mmCIF file of C-alpha atoms and ligand atoms in Angstrom:
data_model
loop_
_atom_site.group_PDB
_atom_site.id
_atom_site.type_symbol
_atom_site.label_atom_id
_atom_site.label_comp_id
_atom_site.label_asym_id
_atom_site.label_seq_id
_atom_site.Cartn_x
_atom_site.Cartn_y
_atom_site.Cartn_z
ATOM 1 C CA MET A 939 -21.531 5.187 -12.685
ATOM 2 C CA LYS A 940 -21.326 2.727 -14.631
ATOM 3 C CA LYS A 941 -19.871 -0.091 -14.092
ATOM 4 C CA GLU A 942 -18.614 -1.331 -16.806
ATOM 5 C CA LYS A 943 -19.179 -5.561 -17.190
ATOM 6 C CA LEU A 944 -15.060 -5.629 -18.293
ATOM 7 C CA ILE A 945 -12.075 -3.655 -18.760
ATOM 8 C CA ILE A 946 -8.779 -4.336 -20.632
ATOM 9 C CA ILE A 947 -6.071 -1.914 -19.670
ATOM 10 C CA GLY A 948 -3.513 -2.220 -23.107
ATOM 11 C CA SER A 949 -4.591 -2.526 -26.834
ATOM 12 C CA GLY A 950 -1.071 -4.207 -27.977
ATOM 13 C CA PRO A 951 -1.540 -8.173 -29.482
ATOM 14 C CA ALA A 952 -1.994 -9.257 -25.815
ATOM 15 C CA GLY A 953 -5.353 -6.885 -25.057
ATOM 16 C CA LEU A 954 -6.436 -6.430 -28.380
ATOM 17 C CA THR A 955 -6.958 -9.735 -29.246
ATOM 18 C CA ALA A 956 -8.592 -10.202 -25.676
ATOM 19 C CA ALA A 957 -11.093 -7.353 -26.734
ATOM 20 C CA ILE A 958 -11.616 -9.716 -29.963
ATOM 21 C CA TYR A 959 -12.442 -12.602 -27.980
ATOM 22 C CA ALA A 960 -14.658 -10.652 -25.450
ATOM 23 C CA ALA A 961 -16.194 -8.220 -27.885
ATOM 24 C CA ARG A 962 -17.314 -11.428 -29.673
ATOM 25 C CA ALA A 963 -18.990 -12.832 -26.383
ATOM 26 C CA GLU A 964 -20.997 -9.572 -26.479
ATOM 27 C CA MET A 965 -19.286 -8.525 -22.956
ATOM 28 C CA SER A 966 -19.024 -4.702 -25.177
ATOM 29 C CA PRO A 967 -15.242 -4.323 -23.051
ATOM 30 C CA LEU A 968 -14.166 -1.119 -22.785
ATOM 31 C CA ILE A 969 -10.092 -0.415 -23.740
ATOM 32 C CA PHE A 970 -8.056 1.662 -22.567
ATOM 33 C CA GLU A 971 -5.475 2.022 -25.304
ATOM 34 C CA GLY A 972 -2.727 4.421 -23.105
ATOM 35 C CA ASN A 973 -0.015 6.124 -24.213
ATOM 36 C CA GLU A 974 1.137 3.919 -27.186
ATOM 37 C CA PRO A 975 -2.050 2.829 -28.560
ATOM 38 C CA GLY A 976 -1.157 -0.434 -30.723
ATOM 39 C CA GLY A 977 2.234 -0.991 -27.836
ATOM 40 C CA GLN A 978 5.640 -2.460 -28.637
ATOM 41 C CA LEU A 979 4.961 -3.502 -33.040
ATOM 42 C CA MET A 980 4.123 -0.096 -33.430
ATOM 43 C CA GLY A 981 7.224 0.923 -33.809
ATOM 44 C CA THR A 982 8.651 -2.049 -35.537
ATOM 45 C CA THR A 983 8.695 -2.260 -39.654
ATOM 46 C CA GLU A 984 7.735 -6.026 -41.332
ATOM 47 C CA ILE A 985 6.355 -9.007 -39.470
ATOM 48 C CA GLU A 986 7.301 -12.450 -41.230
ATOM 49 C CA ASN A 987 6.550 -14.779 -38.614
ATOM 50 C CA PHE A 988 2.806 -14.402 -37.842
ATOM 51 C CA PRO A 989 0.971 -17.611 -38.690
ATOM 52 C CA GLY A 990 -1.119 -17.040 -41.155
ATOM 53 C CA VAL A 991 0.530 -14.013 -43.389
ATOM 54 C CA PRO A 992 2.684 -15.545 -45.796
ATOM 55 C CA ASP A 993 3.517 -12.422 -47.124
ATOM 56 C CA GLY A 994 4.675 -10.560 -44.024
ATOM 57 C CA THR A 995 3.222 -7.317 -42.740
ATOM 58 C CA MET A 996 4.019 -3.555 -41.386
ATOM 59 C CA GLY A 997 3.868 -3.629 -37.477
ATOM 60 C CA PRO A 998 1.236 -0.646 -37.423
ATOM 61 C CA GLY A 999 -0.809 -2.093 -39.758
ATOM 62 C CA LEU A 1000 -1.204 -5.374 -38.198
ATOM 63 C CA MET A 1001 -2.248 -3.834 -34.434
ATOM 64 C CA ASN A 1002 -4.836 -1.353 -37.055
ATOM 65 C CA ARG A 1003 -6.459 -4.240 -38.240
ATOM 66 C CA MET A 1004 -6.964 -6.256 -35.194
ATOM 67 C CA ARG A 1005 -8.168 -3.193 -33.034
ATOM 68 C CA GLU A 1006 -10.973 -2.462 -35.981
ATOM 69 C CA GLN A 1007 -11.310 -6.044 -35.242
ATOM 70 C CA ALA A 1008 -12.218 -5.707 -31.756
ATOM 71 C CA LYS A 1009 -14.275 -2.728 -32.821
ATOM 72 C CA LYS A 1010 -17.118 -4.091 -35.425
ATOM 73 C CA PHE A 1011 -17.738 -6.871 -32.179
ATOM 74 C CA GLY A 1012 -18.679 -3.657 -30.243
ATOM 75 C CA GLY A 1013 -15.302 -3.271 -28.444
ATOM 76 C CA ARG A 1014 -15.006 0.336 -27.677
ATOM 77 C CA THR A 1015 -11.721 2.163 -27.505
ATOM 78 C CA GLU A 1016 -10.571 5.193 -25.716
ATOM 79 C CA PHE A 1017 -7.675 6.598 -26.557
ATOM 80 C CA LYS A 1018 -6.802 7.346 -22.003
ATOM 81 C CA ARG A 1019 -3.845 6.222 -19.913
ATOM 82 C CA ILE A 1020 -5.354 4.245 -16.582
ATOM 83 C CA GLU A 1021 -2.931 5.963 -14.267
ATOM 84 C CA LYS A 1022 -4.491 4.373 -10.489
ATOM 85 C CA VAL A 1023 -6.194 1.538 -10.044
ATOM 86 C CA ASP A 1024 -8.106 0.242 -6.107
ATOM 87 C CA PHE A 1025 -8.770 -3.403 -7.015
ATOM 88 C CA SER A 1026 -9.105 -4.117 -2.718
ATOM 89 C CA ASP A 1027 -12.861 -4.791 -3.456
ATOM 90 C CA PRO A 1028 -12.917 -7.663 -6.457
ATOM 91 C CA SER A 1029 -16.714 -7.277 -6.876
ATOM 92 C CA THR A 1030 -16.600 -3.760 -7.756
ATOM 93 C CA LEU A 1031 -12.550 -2.636 -9.463
ATOM 94 C CA LYS A 1032 -12.024 0.630 -9.291
ATOM 95 C CA LEU A 1033 -9.586 2.547 -12.283
ATOM 96 C CA TRP A 1034 -8.842 6.430 -12.854
ATOM 97 C CA SER A 1035 -7.910 8.046 -15.710
ATOM 98 C CA GLY A 1036 -7.125 11.243 -14.841
ATOM 99 C CA ASP A 1037 -10.328 12.334 -12.255
ATOM 100 C CA GLU A 1038 -12.043 9.856 -13.908
ATOM 101 C CA GLU A 1039 -13.399 6.968 -11.906
ATOM 102 C CA PHE A 1040 -14.081 3.602 -14.067
ATOM 103 C CA PRO A 1041 -15.790 0.780 -11.515
ATOM 104 C CA ALA A 1042 -15.826 -2.736 -13.501
ATOM 105 C CA GLU A 1043 -16.376 -6.479 -12.722
ATOM 106 C CA THR A 1044 -13.416 -7.657 -14.718
ATOM 107 C CA VAL A 1045 -10.599 -6.049 -15.562
ATOM 108 C CA ILE A 1046 -7.710 -7.712 -17.980
ATOM 109 C CA VAL A 1047 -4.112 -5.953 -17.427
ATOM 110 C CA ALA A 1048 -2.099 -5.635 -20.746
ATOM 111 C CA THR A 1049 -0.006 -2.560 -20.038
ATOM 112 C CA GLY A 1050 3.202 -4.588 -21.693
ATOM 113 C CA ALA A 1051 6.983 -4.063 -21.446
ATOM 114 C CA SER A 1052 8.650 -1.516 -22.589
ATOM 115 C CA ALA A 1053 12.310 -2.448 -24.391
ATOM 116 C CA ARG A 1054 14.934 -0.286 -22.384
ATOM 117 C CA TRP A 1055 17.021 2.059 -24.528
ATOM 118 C CA LEU A 1056 20.366 3.264 -23.986
ATOM 119 C CA ASN A 1057 18.787 7.441 -23.417
ATOM 120 C CA LEU A 1058 22.005 8.876 -25.671
ATOM 121 C CA GLY A 1059 19.212 12.102 -25.820
ATOM 122 C CA LYS A 1060 20.582 12.384 -29.871
ATOM 123 C CA GLY A 1061 20.062 9.879 -32.595
ATOM 124 C CA GLU A 1062 17.701 7.132 -31.438
ATOM 125 C CA GLU A 1063 14.584 8.277 -32.903
ATOM 126 C CA LYS A 1064 16.069 8.667 -36.322
ATOM 127 C CA PHE A 1065 17.684 5.716 -36.440
ATOM 128 C CA TRP A 1066 14.519 3.828 -34.568
ATOM 129 C CA GLY A 1067 13.342 1.478 -37.431
ATOM 130 C CA LYS A 1068 16.054 2.206 -39.238
ATOM 131 C CA GLY A 1069 19.271 0.066 -38.117
ATOM 132 C CA TYR A 1070 18.461 0.363 -34.690
ATOM 133 C CA THR A 1071 15.930 -1.605 -33.583
ATOM 134 C CA ALA A 1072 15.278 -3.852 -30.255
ATOM 135 C CA CYS A 1073 13.783 -7.205 -31.520
ATOM 136 C CA ALA A 1074 16.370 -9.777 -33.126
ATOM 137 C CA THR A 1075 13.842 -12.512 -33.706
ATOM 138 C CA CYS A 1076 11.641 -9.357 -35.432
ATOM 139 C CA ASP A 1077 13.859 -8.343 -37.801
ATOM 140 C CA GLY A 1078 16.750 -10.093 -37.957
ATOM 141 C CA ALA A 1079 16.821 -11.298 -41.264
ATOM 142 C CA PHE A 1080 16.640 -7.898 -42.844
ATOM 143 C CA PHE A 1081 20.180 -8.110 -41.982
ATOM 144 C CA ARG A 1082 21.568 -11.074 -44.258
ATOM 145 C CA ASP A 1083 25.081 -10.826 -45.293
ATOM 146 C CA LYS A 1084 24.957 -7.572 -43.244
ATOM 147 C CA ILE A 1085 27.207 -6.396 -39.518
ATOM 148 C CA VAL A 1086 25.419 -5.517 -36.644
ATOM 149 C CA GLY A 1087 25.999 -4.776 -33.430
ATOM 150 C CA VAL A 1088 24.427 -6.497 -30.203
ATOM 151 C CA VAL A 1089 24.091 -4.343 -26.814
ATOM 152 C CA GLY A 1090 24.467 -6.182 -23.364
ATOM 153 C CA GLY A 1091 25.348 -8.715 -21.840
ATOM 154 C CA GLY A 1092 22.907 -11.053 -20.334
ATOM 155 C CA ASP A 1093 21.089 -13.717 -21.788
ATOM 156 C CA SER A 1094 18.747 -11.760 -24.322
ATOM 157 C CA ALA A 1095 22.585 -10.549 -25.829
ATOM 158 C CA CYS A 1096 23.788 -13.457 -25.921
ATOM 159 C CA GLU A 1097 20.342 -15.452 -27.344
ATOM 160 C CA GLU A 1098 19.932 -12.414 -30.053
ATOM 161 C CA ALA A 1099 23.882 -13.105 -31.059
ATOM 162 C CA SER A 1100 23.402 -16.375 -31.755
ATOM 163 C CA PHE A 1101 20.248 -15.464 -33.075
ATOM 164 C CA LEU A 1102 21.795 -12.743 -35.339
ATOM 165 C CA THR A 1103 24.533 -15.366 -37.246
ATOM 166 C CA ARG A 1104 22.117 -17.286 -39.383
ATOM 167 C CA PHE A 1105 22.125 -14.152 -41.158
ATOM 168 C CA ALA A 1106 24.992 -11.625 -40.301
ATOM 169 C CA SER A 1107 28.508 -11.981 -41.893
ATOM 170 C CA LYS A 1108 29.141 -10.687 -38.707
ATOM 171 C CA VAL A 1109 28.293 -9.986 -34.347
ATOM 172 C CA TYR A 1110 29.975 -7.845 -32.364
ATOM 173 C CA LEU A 1111 27.936 -8.272 -29.074
ATOM 174 C CA ILE A 1112 28.564 -5.498 -27.052
ATOM 175 C CA HIS A 1113 28.968 -5.013 -23.586
ATOM 176 C CA ARG A 1114 29.756 -2.630 -20.471
ATOM 177 C CA ARG A 1115 31.519 -4.513 -18.604
ATOM 178 C CA ASP A 1116 34.376 -7.955 -18.962
ATOM 179 C CA GLU A 1117 32.322 -10.724 -17.725
ATOM 180 C CA LEU A 1118 28.919 -11.419 -18.968
ATOM 181 C CA ARG A 1119 25.325 -11.693 -17.197
ATOM 182 C CA ALA A 1120 24.045 -14.656 -19.274
ATOM 183 C CA SER A 1121 24.315 -18.393 -17.823
ATOM 184 C CA LYS A 1122 26.723 -20.208 -18.633
ATOM 185 C CA ALA A 1123 25.647 -22.153 -21.019
ATOM 186 C CA MET A 1124 24.553 -19.034 -23.123
ATOM 187 C CA GLN A 1125 27.898 -17.918 -22.261
ATOM 188 C CA LYS A 1126 29.795 -20.662 -24.118
ATOM 189 C CA ARG A 1127 27.584 -20.748 -26.610
ATOM 190 C CA VAL A 1128 28.033 -17.227 -27.778
ATOM 191 C CA PHE A 1129 32.044 -17.700 -27.075
ATOM 192 C CA ASP A 1130 31.790 -21.037 -29.037
ATOM 193 C CA ASN A 1131 30.514 -19.154 -32.513
ATOM 194 C CA ASP A 1132 33.548 -18.231 -34.410
ATOM 195 C CA LYS A 1133 31.196 -15.118 -36.352
ATOM 196 C CA ILE A 1134 30.672 -13.306 -32.593
ATOM 197 C CA GLU A 1135 33.224 -11.438 -31.929
ATOM 198 C CA ILE A 1136 32.775 -9.527 -27.906
ATOM 199 C CA LEU A 1137 33.650 -6.414 -27.468
ATOM 200 C CA TRP A 1138 34.680 -6.032 -23.518
ATOM 201 C CA ASP A 1139 33.777 -3.133 -21.657
ATOM 202 C CA LYS A 1140 32.326 -0.468 -24.305
ATOM 203 C CA THR A 1141 29.291 1.206 -24.151
ATOM 204 C CA VAL A 1142 27.359 2.994 -26.791
ATOM 205 C CA THR A 1143 28.417 6.782 -26.577
ATOM 206 C CA ASP A 1144 26.844 7.921 -30.311
ATOM 207 C CA LEU A 1145 25.195 6.919 -33.491
ATOM 208 C CA ARG A 1146 25.802 7.922 -36.993
ATOM 209 C CA GLY A 1147 24.201 7.798 -40.203
ATOM 210 C CA GLU A 1148 23.220 9.735 -43.008
ATOM 211 C CA GLU A 1149 20.003 7.560 -43.813
ATOM 212 C CA LYS A 1150 20.037 4.829 -41.741
ATOM 213 C CA LEU A 1151 22.676 3.636 -39.025
ATOM 214 C CA GLU A 1152 25.864 3.378 -40.791
ATOM 215 C CA SER A 1153 28.290 3.229 -37.204
ATOM 216 C CA VAL A 1154 28.390 3.828 -33.441
ATOM 217 C CA GLU A 1155 30.639 5.746 -31.270
ATOM 218 C CA LEU A 1156 32.091 3.262 -27.908
ATOM 219 C CA THR A 1157 33.405 4.812 -25.525
ATOM 220 C CA ASP A 1158 36.126 2.731 -23.327
ATOM 221 C CA THR A 1159 34.840 2.469 -19.900
ATOM 222 C CA GLN A 1160 37.586 1.305 -18.416
ATOM 223 C CA SER A 1161 40.232 4.228 -20.416
ATOM 224 C CA GLY A 1162 37.342 6.330 -21.849
ATOM 225 C CA LYS A 1163 38.618 6.539 -25.105
ATOM 226 C CA ALA A 1164 36.054 6.823 -27.577
ATOM 227 C CA SER A 1165 36.848 4.972 -31.216
ATOM 228 C CA GLU A 1166 34.110 3.779 -34.394
ATOM 229 C CA LEU A 1167 32.400 1.328 -35.227
ATOM 230 C CA LYS A 1168 31.035 0.194 -38.942
ATOM 231 C CA LEU A 1169 28.057 -1.383 -39.250
ATOM 232 C CA ASP A 1170 24.846 -1.785 -40.293
ATOM 233 C CA GLY A 1171 22.227 -2.276 -37.174
ATOM 234 C CA LEU A 1172 22.382 -2.302 -33.814
ATOM 235 C CA PHE A 1173 19.839 -4.561 -31.683
ATOM 236 C CA MET A 1174 19.427 -3.322 -27.819
ATOM 237 C CA ALA A 1175 19.272 -6.585 -25.317
ATOM 238 C CA ILE A 1176 19.683 -4.837 -22.250
ATOM 239 C CA GLY A 1177 16.262 -5.865 -20.869
ATOM 240 C CA HIS A 1178 12.703 -5.005 -20.172
ATOM 241 C CA ASN A 1179 10.911 -3.010 -18.058
ATOM 242 C CA PRO A 1180 7.269 -4.027 -17.762
ATOM 243 C CA ASN A 1181 4.979 -1.383 -17.336
ATOM 244 C CA THR A 1182 3.387 -2.832 -13.879
ATOM 245 C CA GLU A 1183 3.474 0.898 -11.587
ATOM 246 C CA ILE A 1184 0.460 1.161 -11.401
ATOM 247 C CA PHE A 1185 -0.209 -2.215 -9.302
ATOM 248 C CA GLU A 1186 2.118 -1.956 -6.743
ATOM 249 C CA GLY A 1187 0.314 -3.134 -3.672
ATOM 250 C CA GLN A 1188 -2.609 -4.218 -6.104
ATOM 251 C CA LEU A 1189 -1.196 -7.297 -7.999
ATOM 252 C CA ASP A 1190 1.223 -9.572 -6.661
ATOM 253 C CA ARG A 1191 4.642 -8.981 -8.774
ATOM 254 C CA HIS A 1192 8.145 -10.685 -9.217
ATOM 255 C CA GLU A 1193 11.354 -9.359 -7.874
ATOM 256 C CA ASN A 1194 11.498 -8.212 -11.416
ATOM 257 C CA LYS A 1195 8.852 -6.573 -11.375
ATOM 258 C CA TYR A 1196 6.926 -8.405 -13.920
ATOM 259 C CA LEU A 1197 3.224 -9.719 -12.955
ATOM 260 C CA LYS A 1198 2.767 -13.288 -11.085
ATOM 261 C CA VAL A 1199 0.151 -15.757 -13.082
ATOM 262 C CA GLU A 1200 -1.498 -18.580 -11.655
ATOM 263 C CA ASN A 1201 -2.900 -20.547 -14.879
ATOM 264 C CA PHE A 1202 -1.266 -18.332 -17.160
ATOM 265 C CA VAL A 1203 -3.734 -15.843 -16.992
ATOM 266 C CA LYS A 1204 -4.803 -15.232 -13.151
ATOM 267 C CA SER A 1205 -3.629 -13.148 -11.168
ATOM 268 C CA ASN A 1206 -4.292 -12.705 -6.928
ATOM 269 C CA VAL A 1207 -7.909 -10.526 -7.232
ATOM 270 C CA PRO A 1208 -10.253 -13.381 -8.873
ATOM 271 C CA SER A 1209 -11.633 -10.465 -10.745
ATOM 272 C CA VAL A 1210 -8.268 -9.465 -12.398
ATOM 273 C CA PHE A 1211 -6.878 -11.909 -15.798
ATOM 274 C CA ILE A 1212 -3.273 -10.840 -17.085
ATOM 275 C CA ALA A 1213 -2.072 -10.703 -20.765
ATOM 276 C CA GLY A 1214 1.002 -10.725 -22.682
ATOM 277 C CA ASP A 1215 4.364 -8.722 -21.625
ATOM 278 C CA CYS A 1216 3.836 -7.445 -18.316
ATOM 279 C CA ALA A 1217 3.554 -10.566 -17.144
ATOM 280 C CA ASP A 1218 6.303 -12.952 -19.628
ATOM 281 C CA TRP A 1219 9.861 -11.693 -19.940
ATOM 282 C CA ARG A 1220 10.670 -15.283 -21.626
ATOM 283 C CA TYR A 1221 9.185 -15.389 -25.214
ATOM 284 C CA ARG A 1222 7.710 -11.700 -25.929
ATOM 285 C CA GLN A 1223 6.404 -12.858 -29.122
ATOM 286 C CA ALA A 1224 3.159 -10.809 -30.454
ATOM 287 C CA VAL A 1225 2.054 -14.454 -31.462
ATOM 288 C CA THR A 1226 2.250 -15.384 -27.419
ATOM 289 C CA ALA A 1227 0.693 -12.322 -26.269
ATOM 290 C CA ALA A 1228 -2.160 -12.214 -28.711
ATOM 291 C CA GLY A 1229 -2.863 -16.658 -27.255
ATOM 292 C CA PHE A 1230 -3.071 -15.177 -23.413
ATOM 293 C CA GLY A 1231 -4.690 -12.682 -24.675
ATOM 294 C CA CYS A 1232 -7.629 -14.947 -25.665
ATOM 295 C CA MET A 1233 -7.013 -17.259 -22.581
ATOM 296 C CA ALA A 1234 -7.900 -13.918 -20.340
ATOM 297 C CA ALA A 1235 -11.308 -13.208 -21.913
ATOM 298 C CA LEU A 1236 -11.973 -16.511 -22.089
ATOM 299 C CA GLU A 1237 -11.222 -16.663 -17.699
ATOM 300 C CA ALA A 1238 -13.102 -13.458 -18.146
ATOM 301 C CA GLU A 1239 -16.208 -13.842 -19.459
ATOM 302 C CA ARG A 1240 -16.515 -17.708 -17.761
ATOM 303 C CA PHE A 1241 -14.925 -15.689 -14.403
ATOM 304 C CA LEU A 1242 -18.451 -13.290 -15.020
ATOM 305 C CA ALA A 1243 -21.536 -16.540 -16.182
ATOM 306 C CA GLU A 1244 -20.509 -18.116 -12.545
ATOM 307 C CA LYS A 1245 -21.213 -14.927 -11.072
ATOM 308 C CA GLU A 1246 -24.362 -14.358 -12.756
HETATM 309 P P1 LIG B 1584 19.348 -8.738 -17.953
HETATM 310 O O1 LIG B 1584 19.078 -9.994 -17.319
HETATM 311 O O2 LIG B 1584 18.407 -7.595 -17.144
HETATM 312 O O3 LIG B 1584 20.290 -8.624 -18.835
HETATM 313 C C1 LIG B 1584 20.754 -6.581 -19.510
HETATM 314 C C2 LIG B 1584 21.711 -6.881 -19.807
HETATM 315 O O4 LIG B 1584 22.323 -5.479 -20.565
HETATM 316 C C3 LIG B 1584 23.178 -6.778 -18.645
HETATM 317 O O5 LIG B 1584 24.003 -7.314 -19.362
HETATM 318 C C4 LIG B 1584 23.114 -5.587 -18.299
HETATM 319 O O6 LIG B 1584 24.460 -5.583 -18.279
HETATM 320 C C5 LIG B 1584 23.117 -4.575 -19.609
HETATM 321 N N1 LIG B 1584 22.795 -3.818 -19.234
HETATM 322 C C6 LIG B 1584 21.519 -3.131 -18.696
HETATM 323 N N2 LIG B 1584 21.857 -1.497 -18.633
HETATM 324 C C7 LIG B 1584 22.347 -0.943 -19.564
HETATM 325 C C8 LIG B 1584 22.738 -0.176 -20.127
HETATM 326 N N3 LIG B 1584 21.927 1.120 -20.226
HETATM 327 N N4 LIG B 1584 24.040 0.179 -20.766
HETATM 328 C C9 LIG B 1584 24.515 -1.284 -21.338
HETATM 329 N N5 LIG B 1584 24.357 -2.523 -20.969
HETATM 330 C C10 LIG B 1584 22.812 -1.879 -20.175
HETATM 331 O O7 LIG B 1584 18.410 -8.697 -19.421
HETATM 332 P P2 LIG B 1584 17.532 -9.797 -20.624
HETATM 333 O O8 LIG B 1584 19.161 -10.179 -20.783
HETATM 334 O O9 LIG B 1584 17.079 -9.314 -21.075
HETATM 335 O O10 LIG B 1584 17.287 -11.064 -19.318
HETATM 336 C C11 LIG B 1584 15.775 -10.708 -19.023
HETATM 337 C C12 LIG B 1584 15.882 -12.066 -17.866
HETATM 338 O O11 LIG B 1584 15.148 -12.981 -18.864
HETATM 339 C C13 LIG B 1584 16.188 -12.860 -17.561
HETATM 340 O O12 LIG B 1584 15.906 -13.692 -15.916
HETATM 341 C C14 LIG B 1584 17.158 -13.869 -18.183
HETATM 342 O O13 LIG B 1584 17.288 -15.023 -17.210
HETATM 343 C C15 LIG B 1584 15.516 -14.257 -18.829
HETATM 344 N N6 LIG B 1584 16.705 -14.638 -20.128
HETATM 345 C C16 LIG B 1584 16.273 -15.980 -20.540
HETATM 346 C C17 LIG B 1584 16.614 -16.195 -21.648
HETATM 347 C C18 LIG B 1584 17.130 -17.941 -21.686
HETATM 348 O O14 LIG B 1584 16.744 -18.740 -20.899
HETATM 349 N N7 LIG B 1584 16.342 -18.253 -23.189
HETATM 350 C C19 LIG B 1584 16.703 -16.008 -22.714
HETATM 351 C C20 LIG B 1584 16.291 -14.003 -22.839
HETATM 352 C C21 LIG B 1584 16.411 -13.921 -21.450
HETATM 353 P P3 LIG B 1584 25.321 -5.371 -16.371
HETATM 354 O O15 LIG B 1584 25.462 -7.113 -17.185
HETATM 355 O O16 LIG B 1584 26.615 -5.286 -16.480
HETATM 356 O O17 LIG B 1584 24.532 -4.746 -15.229
#
């Protein structure tokens, strides 16, 4: 069984940037693309804040070009998902996709995170990207002078609601309880902002519209009463889940299940490096993930050079 020099798990901006750097360093990385090749950006529309792209670019297009760039220098992609790992021997890391085993000298974990959705079981896919989104930083500017809602009561929801008031004429913060989970400072920002109205004790129970989202059904968590709220956009901010289950017992994780890193990208296993949203619950941007991917590839390269 051939032992790979470097296996990269994940094909979002972190994984593919790591792949570009590693491929250019002639490490011939093998990239496992997983179930969602391209990662979270495949679900976005236009990206206007990626440096060097002043006219904006579509998320899927950007990811396809990153993949092309990695392949151009010798990166190899597998449309497979790694389901199990054994990192107990740092000199031979073992990974499995189904019954197939892939041994490696180094691994970069770039498995990302997934936004939590409402799981209404209806309408969510239809409106995804058509008013229903999970990233205010990415999509906020498309809602200039429009009415939007933000679901959640944590720091993300408050931050996104505040950010959206730069564009939207009105922002509803829809929260399932009667108090916010967010820090006091973040709460104050929301309370002090005239454009934000908090709808307490409410959950979104239906998404409605013809071509794009036009309104939502709210259900009061106390009375059970339903009502309709007209809006142009609904931003989910009920948290993200890091995709780190397969590393349980193999890599150190925080209590919130994000992977622990030292010196930006180092894990507790010397031959395993970590990049992107699977370790970052704070910034979560394509450009920051790409930056961590670059760092992880440079560290993997250094690790192998020192070993040789
Ligand atoms: P979070 O703190 O876990 O908050 C999630 C919010 O969504 C909670 O208010 C929760 O309600 C609500 N929620 C969860 N599931 C829901 C559901 N199915 N339906 C309706 N509401 C639901 O997540 P986060 O705000 O993304 O923050 C994650 C971490 O990043 C936190 O540690 C946060 O402090 C940090 N963060 C920091 C900053 C900053 O400092 N600038 C910015 C963003 C995030 P309940 O309150 O009722 O549980």
